[in-house]
PDB file of C-alpha atoms in Angstrom:
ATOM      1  CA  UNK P   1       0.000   0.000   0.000  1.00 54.00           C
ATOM      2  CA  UNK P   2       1.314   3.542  -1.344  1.00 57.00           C
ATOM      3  CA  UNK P   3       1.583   6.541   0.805  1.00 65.00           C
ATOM      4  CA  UNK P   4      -0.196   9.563  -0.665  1.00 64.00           C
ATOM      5  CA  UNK P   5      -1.668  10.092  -4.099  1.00 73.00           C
ATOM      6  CA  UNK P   6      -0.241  10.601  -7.040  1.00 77.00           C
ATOM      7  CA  UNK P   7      -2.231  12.572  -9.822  1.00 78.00           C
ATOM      8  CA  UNK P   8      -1.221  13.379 -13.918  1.00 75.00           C
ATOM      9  CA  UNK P   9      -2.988  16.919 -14.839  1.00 75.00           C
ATOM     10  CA  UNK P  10      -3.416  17.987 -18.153  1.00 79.00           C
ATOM     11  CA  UNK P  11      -4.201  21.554 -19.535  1.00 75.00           C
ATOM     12  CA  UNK P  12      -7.367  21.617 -21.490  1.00 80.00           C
ATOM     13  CA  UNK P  13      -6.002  23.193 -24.365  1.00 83.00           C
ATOM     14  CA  UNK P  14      -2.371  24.194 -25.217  1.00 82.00           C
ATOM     15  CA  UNK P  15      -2.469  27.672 -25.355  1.00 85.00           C
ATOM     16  CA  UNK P  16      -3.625  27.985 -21.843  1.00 88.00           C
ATOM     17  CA  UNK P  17      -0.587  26.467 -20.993  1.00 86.00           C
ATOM     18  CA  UNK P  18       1.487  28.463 -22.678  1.00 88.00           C
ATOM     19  CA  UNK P  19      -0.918  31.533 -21.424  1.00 89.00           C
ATOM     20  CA  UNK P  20      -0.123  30.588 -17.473  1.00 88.00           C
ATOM     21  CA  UNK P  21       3.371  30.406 -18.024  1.00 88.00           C
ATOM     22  CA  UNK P  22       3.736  33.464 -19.450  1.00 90.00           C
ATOM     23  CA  UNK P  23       2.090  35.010 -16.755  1.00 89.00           C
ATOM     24  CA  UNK P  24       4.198  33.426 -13.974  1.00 89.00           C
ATOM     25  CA  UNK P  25       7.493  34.339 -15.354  1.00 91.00           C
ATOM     26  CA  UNK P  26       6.264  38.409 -15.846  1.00 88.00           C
ATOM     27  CA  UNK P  27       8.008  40.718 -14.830  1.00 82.00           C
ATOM     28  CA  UNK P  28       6.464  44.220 -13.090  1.00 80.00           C
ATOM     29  CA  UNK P  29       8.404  47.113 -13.406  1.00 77.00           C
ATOM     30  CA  UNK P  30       7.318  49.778 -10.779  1.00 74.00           C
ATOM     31  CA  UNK P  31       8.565  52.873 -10.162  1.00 73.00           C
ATOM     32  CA  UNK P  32       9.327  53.370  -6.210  1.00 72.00           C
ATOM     33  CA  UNK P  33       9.090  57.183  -6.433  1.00 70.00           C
ATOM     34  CA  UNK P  34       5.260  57.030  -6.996  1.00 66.00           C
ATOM     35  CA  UNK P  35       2.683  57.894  -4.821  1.00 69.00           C
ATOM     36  CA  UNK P  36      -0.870  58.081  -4.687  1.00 74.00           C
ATOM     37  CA  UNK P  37      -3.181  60.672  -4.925  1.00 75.00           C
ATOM     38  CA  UNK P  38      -4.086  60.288  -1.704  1.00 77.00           C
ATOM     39  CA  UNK P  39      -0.950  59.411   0.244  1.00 75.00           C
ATOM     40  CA  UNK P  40      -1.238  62.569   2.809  1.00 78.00           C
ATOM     41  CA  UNK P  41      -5.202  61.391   3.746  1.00 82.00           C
ATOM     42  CA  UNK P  42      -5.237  57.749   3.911  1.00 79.00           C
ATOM     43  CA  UNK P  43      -1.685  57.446   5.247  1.00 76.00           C
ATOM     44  CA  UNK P  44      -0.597  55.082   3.280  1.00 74.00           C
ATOM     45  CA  UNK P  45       2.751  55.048   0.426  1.00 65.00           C
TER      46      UNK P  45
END
């Protein structure tokens, strides 16, 4: 008797695939200098 499960998952289509990984290697480039409008009334930034 095994411990655990063991499971093979498949992406419905190909392009999704290809879709997820491209989103989980991105990159975001923000700039630190930035504020928001309203920094001085919520308090926050």
């Amino acid at each position: 008797m095994s411990d655990g499960r063991r499971s093979r998952y498949e992406m419905a289509g190909e392009r999704l695939g290809h879709a997820l990984d491209d989103l989980r290697t991105a990159v975001v480039a923000v700039e630190a200098d930035r504020m928001c409008v309203d920094a001085d009334e919520k308090g926050c930034c």
